[in-house]
Structures are given as C-alpha cells and as structure tokens.
PDB file of C-alpha atoms in Angstrom:
ATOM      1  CA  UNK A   3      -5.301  43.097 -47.612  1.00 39.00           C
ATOM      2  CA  UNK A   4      -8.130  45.126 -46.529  1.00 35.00           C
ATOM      3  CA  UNK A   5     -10.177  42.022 -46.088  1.00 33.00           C
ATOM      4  CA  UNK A   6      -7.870  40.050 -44.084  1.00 32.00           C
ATOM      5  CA  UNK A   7      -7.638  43.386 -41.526  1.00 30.00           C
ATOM      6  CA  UNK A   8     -11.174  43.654 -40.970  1.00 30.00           C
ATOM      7  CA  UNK A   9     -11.617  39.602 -40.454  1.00 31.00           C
ATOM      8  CA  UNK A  10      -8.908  39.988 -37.960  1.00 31.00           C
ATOM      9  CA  UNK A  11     -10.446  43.148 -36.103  1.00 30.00           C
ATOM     10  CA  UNK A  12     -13.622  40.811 -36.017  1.00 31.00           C
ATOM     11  CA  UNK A  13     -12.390  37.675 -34.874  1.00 33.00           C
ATOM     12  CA  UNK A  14     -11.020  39.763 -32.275  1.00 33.00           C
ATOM     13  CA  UNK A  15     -13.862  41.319 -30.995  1.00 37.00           C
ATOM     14  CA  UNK A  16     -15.962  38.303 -31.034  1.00 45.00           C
ATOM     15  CA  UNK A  17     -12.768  36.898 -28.845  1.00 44.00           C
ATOM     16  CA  UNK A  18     -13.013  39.684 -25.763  1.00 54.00           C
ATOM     17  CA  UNK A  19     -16.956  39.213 -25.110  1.00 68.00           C
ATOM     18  CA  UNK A  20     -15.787  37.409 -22.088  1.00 74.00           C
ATOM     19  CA  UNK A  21     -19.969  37.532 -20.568  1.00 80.00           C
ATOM     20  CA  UNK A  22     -20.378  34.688 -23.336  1.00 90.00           C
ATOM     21  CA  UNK A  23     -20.802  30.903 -22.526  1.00 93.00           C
ATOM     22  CA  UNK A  24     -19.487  28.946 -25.132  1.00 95.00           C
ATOM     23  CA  UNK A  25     -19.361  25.441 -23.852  1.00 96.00           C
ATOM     24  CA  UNK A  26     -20.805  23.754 -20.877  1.00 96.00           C
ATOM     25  CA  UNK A  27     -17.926  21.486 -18.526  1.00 96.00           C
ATOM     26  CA  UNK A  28     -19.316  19.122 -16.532  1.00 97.00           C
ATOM     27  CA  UNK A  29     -17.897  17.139 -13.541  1.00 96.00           C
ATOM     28  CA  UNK A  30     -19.357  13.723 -12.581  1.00 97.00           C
ATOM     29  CA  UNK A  31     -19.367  12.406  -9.116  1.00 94.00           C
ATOM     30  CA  UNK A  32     -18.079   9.207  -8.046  1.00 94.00           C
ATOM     31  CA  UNK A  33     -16.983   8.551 -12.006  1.00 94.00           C
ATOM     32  CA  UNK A  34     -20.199   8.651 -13.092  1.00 96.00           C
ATOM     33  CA  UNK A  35     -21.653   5.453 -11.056  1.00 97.00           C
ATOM     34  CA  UNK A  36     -24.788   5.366  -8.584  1.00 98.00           C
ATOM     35  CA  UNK A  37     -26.358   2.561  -6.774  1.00 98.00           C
ATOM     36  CA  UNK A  38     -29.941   1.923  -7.371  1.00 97.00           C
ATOM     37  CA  UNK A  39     -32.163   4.285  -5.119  1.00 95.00           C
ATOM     38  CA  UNK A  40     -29.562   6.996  -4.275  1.00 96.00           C
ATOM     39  CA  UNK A  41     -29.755  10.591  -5.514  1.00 96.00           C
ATOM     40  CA  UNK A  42     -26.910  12.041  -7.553  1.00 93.00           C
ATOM     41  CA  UNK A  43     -25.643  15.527  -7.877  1.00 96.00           C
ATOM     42  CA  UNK A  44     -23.821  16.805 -10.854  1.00 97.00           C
ATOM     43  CA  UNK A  45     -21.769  19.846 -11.273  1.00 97.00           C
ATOM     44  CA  UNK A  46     -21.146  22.423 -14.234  1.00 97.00           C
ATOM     45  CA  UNK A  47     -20.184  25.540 -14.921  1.00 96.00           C
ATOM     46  CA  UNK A  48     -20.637  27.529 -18.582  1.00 96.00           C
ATOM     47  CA  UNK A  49     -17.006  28.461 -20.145  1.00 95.00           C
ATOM     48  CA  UNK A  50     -16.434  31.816 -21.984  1.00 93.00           C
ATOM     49  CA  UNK A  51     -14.208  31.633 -25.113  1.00 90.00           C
ATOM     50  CA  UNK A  52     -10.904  31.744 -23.084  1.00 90.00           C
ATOM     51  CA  UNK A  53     -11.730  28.797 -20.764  1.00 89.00           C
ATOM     52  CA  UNK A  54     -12.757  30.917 -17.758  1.00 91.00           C
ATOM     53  CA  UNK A  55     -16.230  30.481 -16.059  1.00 92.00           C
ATOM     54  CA  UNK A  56     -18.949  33.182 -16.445  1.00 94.00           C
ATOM     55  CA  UNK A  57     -21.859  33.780 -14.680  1.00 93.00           C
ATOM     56  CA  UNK A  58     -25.424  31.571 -16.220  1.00 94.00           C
ATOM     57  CA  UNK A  59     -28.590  29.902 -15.301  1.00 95.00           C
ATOM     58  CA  UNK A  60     -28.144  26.235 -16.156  1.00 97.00           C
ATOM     59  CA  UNK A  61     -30.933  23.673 -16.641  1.00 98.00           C
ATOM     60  CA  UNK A  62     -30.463  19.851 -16.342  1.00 98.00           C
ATOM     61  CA  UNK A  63     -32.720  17.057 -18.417  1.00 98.00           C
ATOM     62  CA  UNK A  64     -32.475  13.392 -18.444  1.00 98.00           C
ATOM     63  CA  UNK A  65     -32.795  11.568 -21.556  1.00 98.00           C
ATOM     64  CA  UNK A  66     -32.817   8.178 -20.015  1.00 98.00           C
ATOM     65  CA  UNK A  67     -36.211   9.099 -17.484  1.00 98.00           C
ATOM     66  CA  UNK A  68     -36.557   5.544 -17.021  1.00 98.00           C
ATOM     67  CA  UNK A  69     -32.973   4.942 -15.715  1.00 98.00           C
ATOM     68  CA  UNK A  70     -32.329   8.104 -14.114  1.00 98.00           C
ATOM     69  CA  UNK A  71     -35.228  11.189 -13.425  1.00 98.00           C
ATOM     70  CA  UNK A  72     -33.782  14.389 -12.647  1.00 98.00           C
ATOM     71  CA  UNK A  73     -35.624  16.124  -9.433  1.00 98.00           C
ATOM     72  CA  UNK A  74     -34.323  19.704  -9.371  1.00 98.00           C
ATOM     73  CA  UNK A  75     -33.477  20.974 -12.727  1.00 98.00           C
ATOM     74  CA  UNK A  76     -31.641  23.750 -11.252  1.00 97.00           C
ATOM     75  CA  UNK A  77     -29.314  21.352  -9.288  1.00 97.00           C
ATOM     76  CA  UNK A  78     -28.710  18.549 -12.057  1.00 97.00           C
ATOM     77  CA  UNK A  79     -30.034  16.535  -8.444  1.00 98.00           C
ATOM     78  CA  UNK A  80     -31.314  13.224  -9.915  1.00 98.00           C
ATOM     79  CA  UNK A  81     -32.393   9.913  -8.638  1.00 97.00           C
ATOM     80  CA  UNK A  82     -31.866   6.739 -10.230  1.00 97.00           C
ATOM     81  CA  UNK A  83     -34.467   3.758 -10.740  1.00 97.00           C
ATOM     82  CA  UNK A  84     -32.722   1.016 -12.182  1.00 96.00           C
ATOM     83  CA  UNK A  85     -29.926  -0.587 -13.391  1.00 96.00           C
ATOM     84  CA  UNK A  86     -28.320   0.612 -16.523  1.00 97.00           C
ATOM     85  CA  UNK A  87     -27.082   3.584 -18.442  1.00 98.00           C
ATOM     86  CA  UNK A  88     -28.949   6.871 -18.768  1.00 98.00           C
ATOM     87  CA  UNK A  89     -27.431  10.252 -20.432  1.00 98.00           C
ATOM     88  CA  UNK A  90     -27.577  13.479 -18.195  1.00 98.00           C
ATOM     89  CA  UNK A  91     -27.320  17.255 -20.347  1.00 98.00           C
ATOM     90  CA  UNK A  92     -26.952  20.586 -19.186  1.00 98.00           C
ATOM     91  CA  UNK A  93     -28.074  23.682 -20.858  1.00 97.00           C
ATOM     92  CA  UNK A  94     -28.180  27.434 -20.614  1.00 96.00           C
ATOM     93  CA  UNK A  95     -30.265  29.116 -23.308  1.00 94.00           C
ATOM     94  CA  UNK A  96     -29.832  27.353 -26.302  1.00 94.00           C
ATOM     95  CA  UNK A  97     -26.393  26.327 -25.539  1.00 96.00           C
ATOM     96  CA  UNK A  98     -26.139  22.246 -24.502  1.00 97.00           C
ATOM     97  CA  UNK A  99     -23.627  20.127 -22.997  1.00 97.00           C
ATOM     98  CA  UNK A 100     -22.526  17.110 -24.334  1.00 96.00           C
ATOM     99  CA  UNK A 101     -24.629  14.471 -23.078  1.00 97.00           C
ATOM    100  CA  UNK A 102     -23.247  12.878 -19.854  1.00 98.00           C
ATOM    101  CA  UNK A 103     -23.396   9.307 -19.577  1.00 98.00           C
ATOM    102  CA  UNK A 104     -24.337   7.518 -15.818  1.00 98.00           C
ATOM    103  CA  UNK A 105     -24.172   4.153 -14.905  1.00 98.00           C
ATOM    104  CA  UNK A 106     -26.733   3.043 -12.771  1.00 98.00           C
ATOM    105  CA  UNK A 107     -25.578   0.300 -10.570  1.00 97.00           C
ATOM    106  CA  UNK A 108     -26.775  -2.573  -8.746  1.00 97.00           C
ATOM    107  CA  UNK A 109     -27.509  -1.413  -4.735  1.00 97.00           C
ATOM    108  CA  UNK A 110     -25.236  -3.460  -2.514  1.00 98.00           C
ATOM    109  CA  UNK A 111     -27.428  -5.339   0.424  1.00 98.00           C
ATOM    110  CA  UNK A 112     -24.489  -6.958   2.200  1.00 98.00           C
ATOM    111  CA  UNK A 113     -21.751  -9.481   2.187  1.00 98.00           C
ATOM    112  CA  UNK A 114     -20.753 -12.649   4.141  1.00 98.00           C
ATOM    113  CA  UNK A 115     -17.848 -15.134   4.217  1.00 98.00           C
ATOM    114  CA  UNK A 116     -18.307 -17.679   1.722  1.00 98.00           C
ATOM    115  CA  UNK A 117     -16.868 -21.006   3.164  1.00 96.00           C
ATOM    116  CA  UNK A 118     -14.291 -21.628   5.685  1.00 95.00           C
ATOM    117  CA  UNK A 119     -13.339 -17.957   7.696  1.00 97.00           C
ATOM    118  CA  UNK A 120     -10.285 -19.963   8.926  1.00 96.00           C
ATOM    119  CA  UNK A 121      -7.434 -22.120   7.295  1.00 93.00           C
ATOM    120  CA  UNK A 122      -4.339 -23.874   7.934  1.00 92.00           C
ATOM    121  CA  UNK A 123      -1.195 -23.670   5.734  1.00 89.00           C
ATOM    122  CA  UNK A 124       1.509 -25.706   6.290  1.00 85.00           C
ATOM    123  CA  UNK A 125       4.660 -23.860   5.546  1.00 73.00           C
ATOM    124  CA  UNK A 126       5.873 -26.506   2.343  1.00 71.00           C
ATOM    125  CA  UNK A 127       2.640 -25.402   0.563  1.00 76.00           C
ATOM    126  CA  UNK A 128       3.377 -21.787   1.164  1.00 85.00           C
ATOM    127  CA  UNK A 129      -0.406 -21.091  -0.872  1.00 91.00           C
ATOM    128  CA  UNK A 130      -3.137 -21.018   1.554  1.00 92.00           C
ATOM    129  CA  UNK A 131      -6.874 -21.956   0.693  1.00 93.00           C
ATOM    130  CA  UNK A 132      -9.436 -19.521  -1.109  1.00 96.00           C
ATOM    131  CA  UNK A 133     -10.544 -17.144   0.965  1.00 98.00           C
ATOM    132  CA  UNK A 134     -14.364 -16.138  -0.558  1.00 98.00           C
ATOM    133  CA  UNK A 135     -16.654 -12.916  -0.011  1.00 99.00           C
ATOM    134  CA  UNK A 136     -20.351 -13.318  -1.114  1.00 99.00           C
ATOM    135  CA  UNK A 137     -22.064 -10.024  -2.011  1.00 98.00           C
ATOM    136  CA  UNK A 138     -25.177  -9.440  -2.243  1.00 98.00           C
ATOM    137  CA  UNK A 139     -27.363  -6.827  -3.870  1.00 98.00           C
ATOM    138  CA  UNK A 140     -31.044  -5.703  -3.309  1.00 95.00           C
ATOM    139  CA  UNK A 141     -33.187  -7.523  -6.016  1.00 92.00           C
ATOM    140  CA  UNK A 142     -31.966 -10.530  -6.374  1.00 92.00           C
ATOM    141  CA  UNK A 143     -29.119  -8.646  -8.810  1.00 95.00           C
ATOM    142  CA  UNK A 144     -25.752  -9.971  -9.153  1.00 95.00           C
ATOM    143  CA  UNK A 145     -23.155  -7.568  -7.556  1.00 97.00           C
ATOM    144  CA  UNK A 146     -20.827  -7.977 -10.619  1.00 96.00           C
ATOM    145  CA  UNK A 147     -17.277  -6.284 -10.971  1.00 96.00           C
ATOM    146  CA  UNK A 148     -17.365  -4.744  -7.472  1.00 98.00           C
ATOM    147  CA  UNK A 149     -14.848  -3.912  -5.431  1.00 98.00           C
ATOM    148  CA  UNK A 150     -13.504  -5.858  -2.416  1.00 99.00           C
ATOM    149  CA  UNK A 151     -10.302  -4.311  -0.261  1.00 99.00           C
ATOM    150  CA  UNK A 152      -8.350  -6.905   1.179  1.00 98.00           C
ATOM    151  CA  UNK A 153      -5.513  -6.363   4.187  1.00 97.00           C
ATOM    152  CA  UNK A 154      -3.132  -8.493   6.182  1.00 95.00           C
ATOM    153  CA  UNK A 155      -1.960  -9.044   9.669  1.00 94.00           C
ATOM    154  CA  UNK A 156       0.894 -10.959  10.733  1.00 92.00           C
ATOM    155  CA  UNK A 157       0.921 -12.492  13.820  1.00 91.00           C
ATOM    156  CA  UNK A 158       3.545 -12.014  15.996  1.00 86.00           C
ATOM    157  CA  UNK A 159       4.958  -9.092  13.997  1.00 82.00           C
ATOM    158  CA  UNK A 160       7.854  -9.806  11.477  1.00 73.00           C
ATOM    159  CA  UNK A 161       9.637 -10.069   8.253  1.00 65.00           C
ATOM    160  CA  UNK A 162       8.073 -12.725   7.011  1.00 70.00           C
ATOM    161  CA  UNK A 163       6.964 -12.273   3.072  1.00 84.00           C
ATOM    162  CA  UNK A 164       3.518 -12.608   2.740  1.00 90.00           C
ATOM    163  CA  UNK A 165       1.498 -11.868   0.277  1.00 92.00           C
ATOM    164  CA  UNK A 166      -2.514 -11.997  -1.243  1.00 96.00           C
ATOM    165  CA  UNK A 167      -2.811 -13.785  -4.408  1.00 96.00           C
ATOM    166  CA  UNK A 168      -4.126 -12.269  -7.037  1.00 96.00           C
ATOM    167  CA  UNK A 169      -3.529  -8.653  -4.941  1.00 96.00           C
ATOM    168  CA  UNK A 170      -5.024  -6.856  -2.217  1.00 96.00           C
ATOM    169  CA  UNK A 171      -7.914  -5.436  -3.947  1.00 97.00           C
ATOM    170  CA  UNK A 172     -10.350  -7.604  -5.923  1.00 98.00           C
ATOM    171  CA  UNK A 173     -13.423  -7.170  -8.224  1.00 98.00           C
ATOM    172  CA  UNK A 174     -16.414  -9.757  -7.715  1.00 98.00           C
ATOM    173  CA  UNK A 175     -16.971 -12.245 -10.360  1.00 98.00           C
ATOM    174  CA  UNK A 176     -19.598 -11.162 -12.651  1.00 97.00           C
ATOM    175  CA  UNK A 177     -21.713 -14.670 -12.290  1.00 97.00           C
ATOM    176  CA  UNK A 178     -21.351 -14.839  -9.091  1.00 98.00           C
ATOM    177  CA  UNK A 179     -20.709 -11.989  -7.282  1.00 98.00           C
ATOM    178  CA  UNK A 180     -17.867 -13.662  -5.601  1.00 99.00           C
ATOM    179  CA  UNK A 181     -14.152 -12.208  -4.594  1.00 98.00           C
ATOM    180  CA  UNK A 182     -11.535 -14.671  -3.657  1.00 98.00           C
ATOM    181  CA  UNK A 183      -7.889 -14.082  -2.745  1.00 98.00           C
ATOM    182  CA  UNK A 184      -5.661 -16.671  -1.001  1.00 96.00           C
ATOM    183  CA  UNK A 185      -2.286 -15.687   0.906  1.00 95.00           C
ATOM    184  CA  UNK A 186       1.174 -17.250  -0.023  1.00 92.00           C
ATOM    185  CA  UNK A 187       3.697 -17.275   2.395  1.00 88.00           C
ATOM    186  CA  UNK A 188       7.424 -16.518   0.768  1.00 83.00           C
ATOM    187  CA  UNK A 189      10.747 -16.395   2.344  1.00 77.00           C
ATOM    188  CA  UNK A 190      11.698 -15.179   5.851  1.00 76.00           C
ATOM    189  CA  UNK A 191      10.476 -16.724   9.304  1.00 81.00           C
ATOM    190  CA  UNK A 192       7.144 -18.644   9.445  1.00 84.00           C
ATOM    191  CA  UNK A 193       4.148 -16.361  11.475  1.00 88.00           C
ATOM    192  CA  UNK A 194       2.150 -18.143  13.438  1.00 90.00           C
ATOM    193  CA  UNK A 195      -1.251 -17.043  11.930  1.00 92.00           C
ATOM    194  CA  UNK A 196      -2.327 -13.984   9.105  1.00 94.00           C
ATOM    195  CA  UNK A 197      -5.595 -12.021   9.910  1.00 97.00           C
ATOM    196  CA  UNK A 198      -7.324 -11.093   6.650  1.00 98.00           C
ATOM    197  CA  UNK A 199      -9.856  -8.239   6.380  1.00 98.00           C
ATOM    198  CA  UNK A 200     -12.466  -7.532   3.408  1.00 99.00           C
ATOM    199  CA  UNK A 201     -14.155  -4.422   3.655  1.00 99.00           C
ATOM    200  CA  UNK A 202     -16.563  -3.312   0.948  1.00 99.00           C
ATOM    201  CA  UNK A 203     -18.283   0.311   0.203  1.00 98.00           C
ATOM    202  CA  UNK A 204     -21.328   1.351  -1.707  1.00 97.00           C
ATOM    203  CA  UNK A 205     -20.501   3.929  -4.264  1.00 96.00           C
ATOM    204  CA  UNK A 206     -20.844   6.608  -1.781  1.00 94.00           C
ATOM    205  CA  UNK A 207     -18.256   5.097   0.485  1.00 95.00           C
ATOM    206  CA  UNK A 208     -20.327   4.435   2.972  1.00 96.00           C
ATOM    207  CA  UNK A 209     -19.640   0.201   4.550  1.00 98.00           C
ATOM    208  CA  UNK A 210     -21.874  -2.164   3.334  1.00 98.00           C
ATOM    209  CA  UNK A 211     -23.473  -3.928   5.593  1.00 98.00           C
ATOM    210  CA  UNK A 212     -21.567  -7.027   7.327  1.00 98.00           C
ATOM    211  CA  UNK A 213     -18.133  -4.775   6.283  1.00 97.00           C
ATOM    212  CA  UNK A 214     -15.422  -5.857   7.749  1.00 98.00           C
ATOM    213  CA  UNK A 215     -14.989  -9.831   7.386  1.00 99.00           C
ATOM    214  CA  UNK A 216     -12.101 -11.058   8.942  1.00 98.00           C
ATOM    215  CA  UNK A 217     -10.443 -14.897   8.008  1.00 98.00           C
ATOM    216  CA  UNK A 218      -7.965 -16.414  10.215  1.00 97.00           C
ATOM    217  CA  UNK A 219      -4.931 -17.956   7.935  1.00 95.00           C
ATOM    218  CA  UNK A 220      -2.740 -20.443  10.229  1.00 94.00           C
ATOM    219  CA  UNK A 221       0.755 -21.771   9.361  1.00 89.00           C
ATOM    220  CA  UNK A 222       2.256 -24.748  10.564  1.00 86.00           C
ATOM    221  CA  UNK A 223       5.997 -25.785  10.093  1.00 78.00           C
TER     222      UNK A 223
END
C-alpha cells in the first residue's frame, strides 16, 4: 500500500512541472504543399504535459536537403528545389517532432483555352461541347491533379437549370494537365447564351497567369 502511495505522489509531481515540453505540435501551411521555388514557413509550439504551450527555443532541420533546404533554423523558413516529398522536424533540446512530411509541387507557368472558347448547344442535346483548360508548369512538368474553379452565367437572367458536368471545380488530368467540364442545360426556359469562367491559383492563392478564361456556351431552340 505504501508503494502504490508514493508512485502516486510521484506521478503527480512529475504531472505539475508545467515549464516542461513534452511534445512538439506542428501546423503546416497550405496542407503541406509548395510550388517549386517558393519559400515555406512552418509553425510549432512545444506542449507541456497538460496540452498547454510553454515557453522554448525550437530548431528546424530538413531531412530531404535536396527537396526542401531549410534557410532560418529558427523560423522552420525553407525553400524548396524540386518536385517531390521531403520531411521537415522540429526540435528543442533533445526533444523532436515527428517528422513533417511536404510535398513539393510542380510551379504553375500559366493556362490557356484548349480548343474552341465558344459553342453552340441546341436545346434537344441539352449537353454542350468540352470545354478544355491547358496548364502549364515551369519545366516542361506536367501540372497533374490541380485545381481548376469553374462558374456560370446565364444570360438574360433566369430559372433555367443549368449545370457543369462533372461539377464546378475540377482537377487536371495527370497526363495531360488538362481540365474539362461541359454544361447541360435541364428543365426551365432556354437562356440565350452561358458565360463560363476558369480561374486557377498557385498554392499561395495568388492567379496564375492567363487566370480568368472565359468560354461562351450558346443555346439554340
């Protein structure tokens, strides 16, 4: 009985040294994903054994140098070299984070209609033709699994069901670095046209150039 007391009284005290890191969180930016050429900046904070922050130097390493080369160990500010996967850690004394994994990505260059930017649907077909965006990426690389935002107009303003086929936002194909989406017209009155907009972002959310595309989708009775 006398044993079991004094393991409590010790767990306990080890328990209220609240000064003590005990784990390392870290938050990624933009899910973990950087383009080619841009810097990246981590955050982390050590964890005491309650789950509140406490006060410590912390000192970031790459283990993946060739993918991704931290510049301010202080910071956890890093700049990535090429495309793949490379581990960040975090460390204060000789406590370490979990290795954090990045995923370097391709650097967007620009995109550009692919094909015809206009169409012309007549209403019995209700499925309009493909409506492509090319991008591109520096390199020569193949932009693959990126995301394109499509929106709709209808012109003059009404009811009328209309829809993008697969949805409204679409990845590009990862052979060609191509997203398609094609609009179906459903029930309700027949618009006289649908103005389509693309718009693509680099990781950072920043427009890549030749964001926004517009297409030009024309229905005829």
């Amino acid at each position: 009985m006398a044993l079991l007391t004094l393991a409590a009284v010790f767990a306990c005290k080890i328990n209220t040294d609240l000064d003590q890191p005990v784990a390392i969180d870290i938050v990624l930016p933009d899910s973990g994903r950087v383009e080619v050429t841009d810097t990246f900046r981590p955050r982390a904070r050590a964890l005491n054994g309650i789950g509140d922050s406490v006060q410590a130097e912390l000192s970031w390493a790459s283990l993946d140098t060739a993918v991704l080369a931290v510049l301010d160990s202080t910071t956890g500010v890093s700049i990535s070299k090429t495309i793949g996967s490379a581990r960040l850690q975090a460390r204060t004394g000789n406590l370490f984070s979990n290795p954090q994994t990045v995923t370097v990505l391709a650097r967007l260059d620009s995109i550009r209609v692919l094909g015809a930017a206009r169409a012309t649907v007549f209403a019995a077909d209700s499925l309009s033709d493909s409506l492509q965006v090319q991008a591109f990426a520096l390199g020569g690389a193949i932009p693959a699994n990126r995301r394109v935002v499509f929106t709709k107009t209808t012109f003059p303003a009404s009811d009328s069901m209309v829809t993008l086929v697969p949805k409204d936002t679409v990845f590009t194909n990862p052979s060609t670095g191509v997203a398609v989406v094609q609009v179906r017209l459903g029930t309700g009155p027949v618009p006289d046209s649908v103005v389509v907009t693309a718009t693509m972002q680099h990781v950072n959310r920043t427009p890549v150039q030749g964001s926004p595309l517009t297409f030009v989708v024309e229905f005829r009775p």
